[in-house]
Tab-separated table of C-alpha atoms in Angstrom:
chain	number	residue	atom	x	y	z
A	1	MET	CA	23.815	2.227	6.249
A	2	SER	CA	23.656	-1.070	4.661
A	3	ARG	CA	22.282	-0.855	0.786
A	4	GLU	CA	20.655	-4.652	0.897
A	5	VAL	CA	17.222	-3.876	0.308
A	6	PRO	CA	17.626	-1.799	-2.858
A	7	ILE	CA	20.423	-4.289	-3.960
A	8	GLN	CA	18.273	-7.062	-3.379
A	9	GLY	CA	15.384	-5.909	-5.143
A	10	PHE	CA	17.804	-5.152	-8.362
A	11	ARG	CA	19.260	-8.772	-8.082
A	12	GLY	CA	15.589	-10.544	-7.292
A	13	GLU	CA	14.454	-8.151	-10.568
A	14	PHE	CA	17.496	-9.583	-12.382
A	15	GLU	CA	16.835	-13.265	-11.570
A	16	SER	CA	13.460	-12.716	-12.675
A	17	ALA	CA	14.109	-11.636	-16.186
A	18	LEU	CA	16.407	-14.573	-16.419
A	19	GLU	CA	13.777	-17.264	-15.131
A	20	GLU	CA	11.370	-15.940	-17.630
A	21	ALA	CA	14.194	-16.158	-20.620
A	22	ASN	CA	13.142	-19.442	-22.355
A	23	SER	CA	14.976	-19.290	-25.565
A	24	SER	CA	19.129	-18.968	-25.696
A	25	ASP	CA	18.769	-15.593	-27.620
A	26	THR	CA	16.528	-14.025	-25.329
A	27	TYR	CA	18.673	-15.086	-21.917
A	28	ARG	CA	21.307	-13.191	-23.979
A	29	ASP	CA	19.487	-10.264	-24.675
A	30	VAL	CA	18.467	-10.274	-20.813
A	31	PHE	CA	21.376	-11.115	-19.025
A	32	TRP	CA	23.682	-8.750	-21.014
A	33	PRO	CA	22.328	-5.629	-20.411
A	34	TYR	CA	21.743	-6.624	-16.602
A	35	HIS	CA	25.177	-8.043	-15.765
A	36	GLU	CA	27.053	-4.623	-16.106
A	37	ARG	CA	24.441	-2.579	-13.947
A	38	VAL	CA	24.366	-5.458	-11.294
A	39	SER	CA	28.007	-6.171	-11.079
A	40	ASP	CA	28.771	-2.371	-10.596
A	41	ALA	CA	25.664	-2.189	-8.069
A	42	LEU	CA	27.080	-5.152	-5.631
A	43	ASP	CA	30.548	-3.655	-6.238
A	44	GLU	CA	29.210	-0.237	-5.334
A	45	ALA	CA	27.674	-1.725	-2.353
A	46	ALA	CA	30.548	-3.838	-1.022
A	47	ARG	CA	33.046	-0.918	-1.025
A	48	SER	CA	30.672	0.270	0.995
A	49	ASP	CA	29.522	-2.205	3.404
A	50	GLY	CA	32.510	-3.882	3.082
A	51	TRP	CA	33.070	-7.933	2.088
A	52	SER	CA	30.024	-9.325	4.967
A	53	PHE	CA	27.813	-7.883	1.816
A	54	LEU	CA	29.632	-10.063	-0.833
A	55	GLU	CA	29.522	-12.976	1.966
A	56	ASP	CA	25.888	-12.295	1.840
A	57	MET	CA	25.251	-13.029	-1.769
A	58	ILE	CA	28.041	-15.882	-1.839
A	59	ASP	CA	25.892	-17.384	1.096
A	60	ALA	CA	22.713	-17.182	-0.647
A	61	HIS	CA	23.927	-18.285	-3.931
A	62	ASP	CA	26.203	-21.100	-3.307
A	63	PRO	CA	27.029	-22.714	-7.315
A	64	THR	CA	27.973	-26.087	-5.294
A	65	VAL	CA	24.528	-26.664	-3.523
A	66	ASP	CA	22.371	-27.945	-6.584
A	67	ASP	CA	22.760	-29.710	-10.381
A	68	GLU	CA	22.982	-26.008	-12.269
A	69	ILE	CA	24.951	-22.849	-10.959
A	70	PRO	CA	22.586	-20.129	-10.132
A	71	LEU	CA	21.425	-18.187	-12.792
A	72	VAL	CA	23.244	-14.784	-10.952
A	73	THR	CA	26.594	-16.766	-10.648
A	74	PRO	CA	28.753	-14.623	-13.272
A	75	THR	CA	27.601	-11.445	-11.776
A	76	ILE	CA	28.550	-12.312	-8.190
A	77	ALA	CA	31.370	-13.693	-9.615
A	78	ASN	CA	32.073	-10.199	-11.287
A	79	ALA	CA	31.722	-8.313	-8.120
A	80	VAL	CA	34.023	-10.702	-5.931
A	81	GLY	CA	36.496	-10.695	-8.098
A	82	ARG	CA	37.031	-7.184	-8.083
A	83	ASN	CA	37.168	-6.759	-4.729
A	84	VAL	CA	39.854	-9.600	-4.256
A	85	ILE	CA	41.999	-7.768	-6.861
A	86	ARG	CA	41.291	-4.843	-4.370
A	87	THR	CA	41.815	-6.583	-1.366
A	88	ARG	CA	44.802	-7.764	-2.141
A	89	LEU	CA	46.305	-4.413	-3.267
A	90	THR	CA	44.828	-2.581	-0.841
A	91	ASP	CA	45.666	-4.600	2.226
A	92	GLY	CA	47.001	-7.579	1.172
A	93	VAL	CA	46.393	-10.953	0.559
A	94	SER	CA	45.805	-12.250	4.268
A	95	ALA	CA	42.668	-9.800	4.147
A	96	ILE	CA	41.251	-11.667	1.262
A	97	PRO	CA	38.381	-13.555	3.025
A	98	VAL	CA	38.417	-17.401	2.779
A	99	ALA	CA	35.162	-17.794	1.597
A	100	ALA	CA	35.414	-15.775	-1.264
A	101	LEU	CA	38.176	-17.962	-2.919
A	102	GLU	CA	36.614	-20.836	-2.297
A	103	TYR	CA	33.240	-19.058	-3.846
A	104	LEU	CA	35.296	-18.693	-6.896
A	105	ASP	CA	37.013	-21.920	-6.990
A	106	GLY	CA	33.542	-23.309	-6.731
A	107	VAL	CA	32.304	-21.666	-9.196
A	108	ALA	CA	35.426	-22.665	-11.563
A	109	VAL	CA	34.834	-26.396	-10.632
A	110	THR	CA	31.174	-26.592	-11.041
A	111	ALA	CA	31.112	-24.393	-14.348
A	112	ALA	CA	34.132	-26.531	-15.901
A	113	ASP	CA	32.047	-28.481	-18.467
A	114	THR	CA	30.208	-25.021	-19.863
A	115	ALA	CA	31.349	-22.181	-21.806
A	116	ASP	CA	28.994	-19.934	-19.427
A	117	THR	CA	30.324	-16.479	-18.722
A	118	ALA	CA	30.752	-18.156	-15.363
A	119	ARG	CA	34.069	-19.275	-16.122
A	120	GLU	CA	35.783	-16.295	-17.159
A	121	GLU	CA	34.893	-14.234	-14.284
A	122	VAL	CA	36.754	-16.197	-11.696
A	123	HIS	CA	40.352	-15.463	-13.523
A	124	ALA	CA	40.661	-13.450	-10.103
A	125	TYR	CA	41.161	-16.038	-8.097
A	126	GLY	CA	44.575	-15.787	-9.334
A	127	TRP	CA	45.423	-12.742	-6.659
A	128	GLY	CA	44.596	-15.194	-3.946
A	129	ILE	CA	48.122	-17.158	-4.569
A	130	GLY	CA	49.880	-16.788	-1.284
A	131	HIS	CA	47.084	-16.550	1.034
A	132	PRO	CA	48.215	-17.629	4.379
A	133	ASP	CA	44.945	-19.683	5.206
A	134	TYR	CA	44.373	-20.843	1.302
A	135	SER	CA	45.698	-22.728	-1.108
A	136	VAL	CA	44.981	-21.114	-4.274
A	137	VAL	CA	48.537	-23.077	-6.090
A	138	ASP	CA	46.932	-26.936	-4.540
A	139	HIS	CA	43.402	-25.786	-5.942
A	140	LEU	CA	45.138	-24.811	-9.443
A	141	ARG	CA	46.929	-28.079	-9.398
A	142	ALA	CA	44.377	-30.158	-8.892
A	143	ARG	CA	42.094	-29.304	-11.768
A	144	ALA	CA	44.685	-28.470	-14.551
A	145	SER	CA	44.207	-31.536	-16.304
A	146	GLU	CA	40.598	-31.027	-16.916
A	147	ASP	CA	40.215	-27.558	-16.448
A	148	ILE	CA	43.582	-25.653	-18.368
A	149	PHE	CA	41.109	-23.135	-20.277
A	150	SER	CA	40.462	-21.525	-16.900
A	151	VAL	CA	43.759	-22.854	-14.786
A	152	ASN	CA	45.855	-20.274	-17.742
A	153	PRO	CA	44.130	-16.795	-17.464
A	154	THR	CA	43.799	-17.566	-13.638
A	155	LEU	CA	48.139	-17.942	-13.720
A	156	GLU	CA	47.936	-15.298	-16.036
A	157	HIS	CA	46.494	-13.160	-13.166
A	158	ALA	CA	48.617	-14.747	-10.287
A	159	PHE	CA	51.808	-13.310	-11.955
A	160	TYR	CA	50.423	-9.273	-11.265
A	161	ALA	CA	49.758	-10.367	-7.787
A	162	ASP	CA	52.725	-12.068	-6.843
A	163	GLN	CA	55.502	-13.220	-10.147
A	164	TYR	CA	57.631	-15.111	-7.680
A	165	ALA	CA	54.932	-17.671	-6.364
A	166	ALA	CA	52.966	-17.602	-9.543
A	167	VAL	CA	56.558	-18.616	-11.318
A	168	ASP	CA	56.703	-21.577	-8.753
A	169	LEU	CA	53.870	-22.694	-9.790
A	170	LEU	CA	54.256	-21.967	-13.528
A	171	GLU	CA	57.111	-24.355	-13.328
A	172	THR	CA	55.634	-27.081	-10.793
A	173	LEU	CA	52.499	-27.205	-14.002
A	174	VAL	CA	54.680	-27.308	-17.037
A	175	ARG	CA	56.897	-29.910	-15.909
A	176	ASP	CA	53.898	-32.235	-14.563
A	177	GLN	CA	53.740	-35.476	-17.305
A	178	SER	CA	50.257	-36.153	-16.138
A	179	ILE	CA	48.813	-32.885	-17.751
A	180	ASP	CA	48.634	-34.364	-21.021
A	181	GLY	CA	45.879	-33.057	-22.733
A	182	THR	CA	45.704	-30.902	-26.114
A	183	LEU	CA	44.538	-28.293	-27.602
A	184	PRO	CA	43.361	-28.726	-31.220
A	185	ARG	CA	44.453	-26.377	-33.741
A	186	ILE	CA	43.018	-26.159	-37.748
A	187	THR	CA	46.114	-25.296	-39.320
A	188	ARG	CA	48.656	-26.067	-36.720
A	189	ASP	CA	49.717	-29.802	-35.102
A	190	ASP	CA	47.942	-30.168	-31.704
A	191	MET	CA	49.247	-27.716	-29.191
A	192	PRO	CA	49.844	-29.874	-25.302
A	193	TYR	CA	48.121	-28.270	-22.024
A	194	ARG	CA	52.004	-27.942	-20.883
A	195	ARG	CA	53.284	-25.293	-23.870
A	196	TYR	CA	49.181	-23.642	-23.806
A	197	LEU	CA	50.031	-22.827	-19.920
A	198	LEU	CA	52.880	-20.618	-21.241
A	199	ASP	CA	50.349	-18.409	-22.762
A	200	CYS	CA	49.518	-16.774	-19.677
A	201	VAL	CA	53.362	-14.955	-19.657
A	202	TYR	CA	52.527	-12.987	-22.899
A	203	GLY	CA	51.909	-9.647	-21.585
A	204	LEU	CA	54.253	-9.758	-19.224
A	205	LYS	CA	56.997	-7.341	-20.970
A	206	THR	CA	54.884	-4.710	-22.251
A	207	ASP	CA	52.527	-2.332	-20.850
A	208	ASP	CA	49.687	-2.254	-23.374
A	209	HIS	CA	48.148	-5.478	-22.447
A	210	TRP	CA	46.262	-6.655	-18.913
A	211	PRO	CA	44.002	-9.528	-18.343
A	212	GLY	CA	40.535	-8.627	-19.299
A	213	MET	CA	38.579	-9.666	-16.103
A	214	PRO	CA	36.687	-9.224	-14.398
A	215	GLN	CA	34.639	-7.407	-16.887
A	216	TYR	CA	33.535	-3.699	-16.790
A	217	TYR	CA	36.385	-3.464	-13.949
A	218	ASP	CA	39.960	-1.925	-15.029
A	219	TRP	CA	41.790	-2.517	-11.931
A	220	ASP	CA	45.212	-1.405	-13.250
A	221	GLU	CA	43.771	2.043	-14.066
A	222	GLU	CA	41.814	2.245	-10.496
A	223	PHE	CA	45.250	1.758	-9.175
A	224	ASP	CA	47.431	3.151	-11.400
A	225	TYR	CA	49.160	0.286	-11.522
A	226	THR	CA	52.728	-0.789	-12.660
A	227	PHE	CA	54.590	-4.473	-13.426
A	228	GLU	CA	57.615	-5.117	-13.784
A	229	LEU	CA	59.103	-8.427	-14.619
A	230	ASP	CA	62.098	-8.986	-12.327
A	231	GLU	CA	64.701	-10.335	-14.201
A	232	THR	CA	65.455	-13.851	-12.459
A	233	VAL	CA	61.792	-14.627	-13.228
A	234	GLU	CA	61.904	-13.820	-16.805
A	235	GLN	CA	65.550	-15.996	-17.075
A	236	ARG	CA	63.632	-18.922	-15.327
A	237	ILE	CA	60.485	-18.690	-17.494
A	238	ARG	CA	63.216	-19.106	-20.893
A	239	ASP	CA	64.453	-21.967	-18.963
A	240	LEU	CA	61.663	-23.422	-18.052
A	241	VAL	CA	60.610	-23.075	-22.158
A	242	GLU	CA	63.918	-24.752	-23.127
A	243	GLU	CA	64.335	-27.157	-20.414
A	244	ALA	CA	60.881	-28.572	-21.718
A	245	GLY	CA	61.486	-28.538	-25.749
A	246	PHE	CA	59.153	-25.450	-25.882
A	247	ASP	CA	61.662	-23.491	-28.368
A	248	ALA	CA	61.840	-25.777	-31.190
A	249	ASN	CA	58.923	-23.548	-33.312
A	250	LEU	CA	60.370	-20.528	-31.876
A	251	PRO	CA	62.649	-17.582	-33.562
A	252	ASN	CA	66.318	-17.666	-32.064
A	253	ASP	CA	65.243	-13.827	-30.797
A	254	TRP	CA	62.037	-15.242	-29.459
A	255	THR	CA	60.189	-12.827	-26.994
A	256	PHE	CA	57.104	-13.620	-24.545
A	257	ARG	CA	54.623	-12.479	-27.026
A	258	ASP	CA	55.583	-15.588	-29.401
A	259	LEU	CA	54.712	-17.793	-26.973
A	260	GLY	CA	50.452	-16.702	-27.132
A	261	ILE	CA	48.407	-19.112	-28.707
């Protein structure tokens, strides 16, 4: 039996509480206690009833329709992200609904000019890399210059989904001279966006660092997930760093951890 009725009521309560929160402090006080509870509830319902449940949520709260994204967008994106990862790991990339990937990309684009939690909850979009009916690669390339702070952690996720497709994309982006923005730093020179992209490989050679989104979901623990970076992929990353000249300020025996910002 569908859990739509209790979830709809819970979600409606959440939306009403957010709408009544006039100040930013009050909004945060309301949002965070509900965010985890509703995300967990949506995820539980999706696991019980399948993707059709989340697709109904997506249709009802399209982030691209109005000038402002719906208040519950981060929470829906959290549940969608969890199930994108879960579907990829259990049934393969082709089983991920295109609507789910379109939704996460739509949130990223619509929320690009904000510091909203929604921008963080879409990073699982990277698990859609290699989808036969939807090009995550093309969409990330299209918004790399304008939304590098979302593209970078999304690319990190992509490495855990398909390291070969992800390194192809990393090479393409780092070699793209049109990505010419810089990341300001207080104590050092500004960091080129293309150099910042290399931060996505920070944890690939360790066992103690996993992408932290979606929040409240330890996907590596759920699936007892292990990751081993292929030697050829590692060498391609090293060659890319040297080719771009980004090794100039690195120690001679630099590791991937040295590429972090």
